[in-house]
Amino acid sequence: MTTLHLLSGGAAKGLVTTLQDRFLAQSGLVIEGRFDAVGKMKDQLLAGAPCDVVILTSALIPQPT
């Protein structure tokens, strides 16, 4: 199976967990989600963590790296 790597703030964990089975059935993709404080997720992304989708707060997106 192909894996979709997701980095997200913890607030989205419940929603992603709820949708995982349906997403797999419809897309054939397994979601591998990592959830933590959004600042830590941004740091992981910038450090090169595998990531296909990132969910951050709008305040973190325009910040320079």
N, CA, C and O atoms as a GROMACS GRO file, in nm:
protein
  260
    1MET      N    1   0.084  -0.118   0.000
    1MET     CA    2   0.000   0.000   0.000
    1MET      C    3   0.088   0.124   0.000
    1MET      O    4   0.198   0.125   0.056
    2THR      N    5   0.039   0.226  -0.062
    2THR     CA    6   0.107   0.354  -0.065
    2THR      C    7   0.067   0.435   0.058
    2THR      O    8  -0.048   0.430   0.102
    3THR      N    9   0.162   0.508   0.112
    3THR     CA   10   0.140   0.584   0.234
    3THR      C   11   0.137   0.733   0.205
    3THR      O   12   0.220   0.785   0.130
    4LEU      N   13   0.041   0.801   0.264
    4LEU     CA   14   0.032   0.946   0.261
    4LEU      C   15   0.084   0.996   0.396
    4LEU      O   16   0.026   0.966   0.500
    5HIS      N   17   0.193   1.071   0.394
    5HIS     CA   18   0.255   1.122   0.517
    5HIS      C   19   0.195   1.257   0.551
    5HIS      O   20   0.196   1.350   0.470
    6LEU      N   21   0.143   1.268   0.672
    6LEU     CA   22   0.074   1.388   0.718
    6LEU      C   23   0.140   1.440   0.843
    6LEU      O   24   0.165   1.365   0.937
    7LEU      N   25   0.170   1.570   0.845
    7LEU     CA   26   0.216   1.639   0.965
    7LEU      C   27   0.108   1.739   1.002
    7LEU      O   28   0.064   1.818   0.917
    8SER      N   29   0.064   1.736   1.127
    8SER     CA   30  -0.047   1.823   1.164
    8SER      C   31  -0.042   1.857   1.312
    8SER      O   32   0.014   1.785   1.394
    9GLY      N   33  -0.104   1.970   1.342
    9GLY     CA   34  -0.128   2.003   1.481
    9GLY      C   35  -0.222   1.899   1.542
    9GLY      O   36  -0.300   1.835   1.470
   10GLY      N   37  -0.215   1.883   1.670
   10GLY     CA   38  -0.294   1.782   1.739
   10GLY      C   39  -0.444   1.797   1.726
   10GLY      O   40  -0.517   1.699   1.741
   11ALA      N   41  -0.491   1.916   1.699
   11ALA     CA   42  -0.636   1.938   1.691
   11ALA      C   43  -0.701   1.858   1.578
   11ALA      O   44  -0.820   1.828   1.587
   12ALA      N   45  -0.627   1.825   1.475
   12ALA     CA   46  -0.685   1.752   1.361
   12ALA      C   47  -0.681   1.601   1.378
   12ALA      O   48  -0.734   1.528   1.295
   13LYS      N   49  -0.619   1.553   1.484
   13LYS     CA   50  -0.601   1.408   1.501
   13LYS      C   51  -0.734   1.332   1.502
   13LYS      O   52  -0.746   1.229   1.436
   14GLY      N   53  -0.831   1.380   1.576
   14GLY     CA   54  -0.960   1.312   1.583
   14GLY      C   55  -1.027   1.303   1.448
   14GLY      O   56  -1.081   1.198   1.413
   15LEU      N   57  -1.025   1.410   1.372
   15LEU     CA   58  -1.086   1.412   1.239
   15LEU      C   59  -1.014   1.314   1.146
   15LEU      O   60  -1.079   1.236   1.076
   16VAL      N   61  -0.882   1.319   1.144
   16VAL     CA   62  -0.805   1.230   1.056
   16VAL      C   63  -0.829   1.084   1.094
   16VAL      O   64  -0.848   1.000   1.007
   17THR      N   65  -0.828   1.054   1.222
   17THR     CA   66  -0.852   0.917   1.268
   17THR      C   67  -0.989   0.868   1.225
   17THR      O   68  -1.004   0.753   1.183
   18THR      N   69  -1.088   0.954   1.234
   18THR     CA   70  -1.224   0.918   1.194
   18THR      C   71  -1.232   0.888   1.044
   18THR      O   72  -1.307   0.800   1.004
   19LEU      N   73  -1.158   0.960   0.963
   19LEU     CA   74  -1.166   0.947   0.818
   19LEU      C   75  -1.071   0.845   0.757
   19LEU      O   76  -1.082   0.815   0.638
   20GLN      N   77  -0.977   0.791   0.835
   20GLN     CA   78  -0.873   0.704   0.780
   20GLN      C   79  -0.927   0.584   0.703
   20GLN      O   80  -0.883   0.559   0.591
   21ASP      N   81  -1.020   0.511   0.759
   21ASP     CA   82  -1.070   0.390   0.692
   21ASP      C   83  -1.141   0.424   0.561
   21ASP      O   84  -1.120   0.356   0.460
   22ARG      N   85  -1.223   0.527   0.562
   22ARG     CA   86  -1.293   0.567   0.440
   22ARG      C   87  -1.193   0.617   0.335
   22ARG      O   88  -1.208   0.588   0.217
   23PHE      N   89  -1.094   0.693   0.379
   23PHE     CA   90  -0.992   0.743   0.287
   23PHE      C   91  -0.917   0.627   0.222
   23PHE      O   92  -0.892   0.630   0.102
   24LEU      N   93  -0.880   0.527   0.300
   24LEU     CA   94  -0.812   0.409   0.248
   24LEU      C   95  -0.899   0.337   0.146
   24LEU      O   96  -0.851   0.300   0.038
   25ALA      N   97  -1.025   0.318   0.178
   25ALA     CA   98  -1.116   0.247   0.088
   25ALA      C   99  -1.134   0.321  -0.044
   25ALA      O  100  -1.145   0.259  -0.150
   26GLN      N  101  -1.138   0.453  -0.039
   26GLN     CA  102  -1.164   0.532  -0.160
   26GLN      C  103  -1.038   0.562  -0.241
   26GLN      O  104  -1.044   0.575  -0.364
   27SER      N  105  -0.923   0.572  -0.173
   27SER     CA  106  -0.802   0.614  -0.243
   27SER      C  107  -0.696   0.506  -0.253
   27SER      O  108  -0.608   0.512  -0.340
   28GLY      N  109  -0.703   0.407  -0.164
   28GLY     CA  110  -0.597   0.306  -0.159
   28GLY      C  111  -0.473   0.354  -0.086
   28GLY      O  112  -0.370   0.286  -0.088
   29LEU      N  113  -0.482   0.470  -0.022
   29LEU     CA  114  -0.369   0.528   0.051
   29LEU      C  115  -0.387   0.513   0.201
   29LEU      O  116  -0.496   0.537   0.255
   30VAL      N  117  -0.281   0.474   0.268
   30VAL     CA  118  -0.279   0.467   0.414
   30VAL      C  119  -0.227   0.600   0.465
   30VAL      O  120  -0.126   0.650   0.417
   31ILE      N  121  -0.295   0.658   0.561
   31ILE     CA  122  -0.248   0.784   0.621
   31ILE      C  123  -0.156   0.752   0.738
   31ILE      O  124  -0.194   0.684   0.833
   32GLU      N  125  -0.035   0.802   0.729
   32GLU     CA  126   0.058   0.795   0.842
   32GLU      C  127   0.067   0.936   0.898
   32GLU      O  128   0.141   1.020   0.846
   33GLY      N  129  -0.009   0.961   1.004
   33GLY     CA  130  -0.015   1.094   1.061
   33GLY      C  131   0.074   1.111   1.181
   33GLY      O  132   0.084   1.022   1.266
   34ARG      N  133   0.138   1.225   1.188
   34ARG     CA  134   0.215   1.265   1.305
   34ARG      C  135   0.151   1.393   1.356
   34ARG      O  136   0.135   1.489   1.281
   35PHE      N  137   0.115   1.392   1.483
   35PHE     CA  138   0.040   1.503   1.541
   35PHE      C  139   0.113   1.556   1.663
   35PHE      O  140   0.158   1.479   1.748
   36ASP      N  141   0.125   1.687   1.672
   36ASP     CA  142   0.191   1.751   1.786
   36ASP      C  143   0.159   1.900   1.777
   36ASP      O  144   0.076   1.941   1.696
   37ALA      N  145   0.224   1.979   1.857
   37ALA     CA  146   0.208   2.124   1.849
   37ALA      C  147   0.249   2.170   1.709
   37ALA      O  148   0.346   2.119   1.653
   38VAL      N  149   0.177   2.267   1.653
   38VAL     CA  150   0.203   2.308   1.515
   38VAL      C  151   0.346   2.359   1.495
   38VAL      O  152   0.404   2.340   1.388
   39GLY      N  153   0.402   2.423   1.595
   39GLY     CA  154   0.541   2.468   1.584
   39GLY      C  155   0.637   2.351   1.567
   39GLY      O  156   0.732   2.360   1.490
   40LYS      N  157   0.613   2.244   1.638
   40LYS     CA  158   0.696   2.124   1.625
   40LYS      C  159   0.678   2.059   1.488
   40LYS      O  160   0.774   2.007   1.430
   41MET      N  161   0.556   2.062   1.437
   41MET     CA  162   0.531   2.004   1.304
   41MET      C  163   0.604   2.084   1.197
   41MET      O  164   0.660   2.027   1.103
   42LYS      N  165   0.604   2.217   1.211
   42LYS     CA  166   0.678   2.300   1.116
   42LYS      C  167   0.826   2.268   1.122
   42LYS      O  168   0.893   2.256   1.019
   43ASP      N  169   0.879   2.254   1.244
   43ASP     CA  170   1.021   2.220   1.260
   43ASP      C  171   1.053   2.085   1.196
   43ASP      O  172   1.157   2.070   1.133
   44GLN      N  173   0.963   1.986   1.212
   44GLN     CA  174   0.986   1.855   1.152
   44GLN      C  175   0.984   1.865   1.000
   44GLN      O  176   1.066   1.801   0.933
   45LEU      N  177   0.893   1.944   0.946
   45LEU     CA  178   0.886   1.962   0.802
   45LEU      C  179   1.015   2.024   0.750
   45LEU      O  180   1.073   1.975   0.653
   46LEU      N  181   1.062   2.129   0.816
   46LEU     CA  182   1.183   2.197   0.772
   46LEU      C  183   1.307   2.110   0.791
   46LEU      O  184   1.408   2.130   0.723
   47ALA      N  185   1.301   2.013   0.884
   47ALA     CA  186   1.413   1.922   0.907
   47ALA      C  187   1.413   1.806   0.808
   47ALA      O  188   1.506   1.724   0.808
   48GLY      N  189   1.310   1.798   0.723
   48GLY     CA  190   1.310   1.695   0.619
   48GLY      C  191   1.226   1.573   0.648
   48GLY      O  192   1.243   1.470   0.582
   49ALA      N  193   1.137   1.580   0.746
   49ALA     CA  194   1.049   1.466   0.775
   49ALA      C  195   0.966   1.434   0.651
   49ALA      O  196   0.927   1.525   0.578
   50PRO      N  197   0.939   1.305   0.625
   50PRO     CA  198   0.854   1.272   0.511
   50PRO      C  199   0.719   1.341   0.526
   50PRO      O  200   0.656   1.332   0.632
   51CYS      N  201   0.674   1.408   0.421
   51CYS     CA  202   0.550   1.483   0.432
   51CYS      C  203   0.488   1.504   0.294
   51CYS      O  204   0.551   1.558   0.204
   52ASP      N  205   0.363   1.462   0.281
   52ASP     CA  206   0.285   1.489   0.161
   52ASP      C  207   0.183   1.599   0.187
   52ASP      O  208   0.147   1.675   0.097
   53VAL      N  209   0.136   1.606   0.312
   53VAL     CA  210   0.036   1.705   0.352
   53VAL      C  211   0.078   1.760   0.488
   53VAL      O  212   0.115   1.685   0.578
   54VAL      N  213   0.070   1.892   0.501
   54VAL     CA  214   0.098   1.955   0.630
   54VAL      C  215  -0.020   2.045   0.666
   54VAL      O  216  -0.071   2.118   0.581
   55ILE      N  217  -0.062   2.039   0.790
   55ILE     CA  218  -0.170   2.124   0.839
   55ILE      C  219  -0.111   2.210   0.950
   55ILE      O  220  -0.074   2.160   1.056
   56LEU      N  221  -0.102   2.340   0.924
   56LEU     CA  222  -0.048   2.435   1.021
   56LEU      C  223  -0.149   2.547   1.041
   56LEU      O  224  -0.245   2.559   0.965
   57THR      N  225  -0.127   2.626   1.142
   57THR     CA  226  -0.210   2.745   1.160
   57THR      C  227  -0.163   2.850   1.060
   57THR      O  228  -0.047   2.850   1.019
   58SER      N  229  -0.251   2.939   1.022
   58SER     CA  230  -0.217   3.042   0.924
   58SER      C  231  -0.105   3.133   0.974
   58SER      O  232  -0.030   3.189   0.894
   59ALA      N  233  -0.092   3.148   1.105
   59ALA     CA  234   0.013   3.233   1.160
   59ALA      C  235   0.154   3.178   1.132
   59ALA      O  236   0.248   3.256   1.119
   60LEU      N  237   0.168   3.046   1.122
   60LEU     CA  238   0.301   2.987   1.098
   60LEU      C  239   0.340   2.981   0.952
   60LEU      O  240   0.458   2.974   0.922
   61ILE      N  241   0.245   2.983   0.863
   61ILE     CA  242   0.275   2.962   0.722
   61ILE      C  243   0.360   3.074   0.663
   61ILE      O  244   0.457   3.043   0.593
   62PRO      N  245   0.331   3.204   0.686
   62PRO     CA  246   0.412   3.307   0.620
   62PRO      C  247   0.546   3.335   0.688
   62PRO      O  248   0.623   3.416   0.636
   63GLN      N  249   0.576   3.272   0.801
   63GLN     CA  250   0.701   3.301   0.870
   63GLN      C  251   0.820   3.254   0.788
   63GLN      O  252   0.817   3.145   0.731
   64PRO      N  253   0.925   3.335   0.780
   64PRO     CA  254   1.045   3.292   0.708
   64PRO      C  255   1.114   3.179   0.783
   64PRO      O  256   1.100   3.166   0.904
   65THR      N  257   1.188   3.100   0.710
   65THR     CA  258   1.259   2.987   0.770
   65THR      C  259   1.401   3.023   0.804
   65THR      O  260   1.476   2.939   0.855
   0.00000   0.00000   0.00000
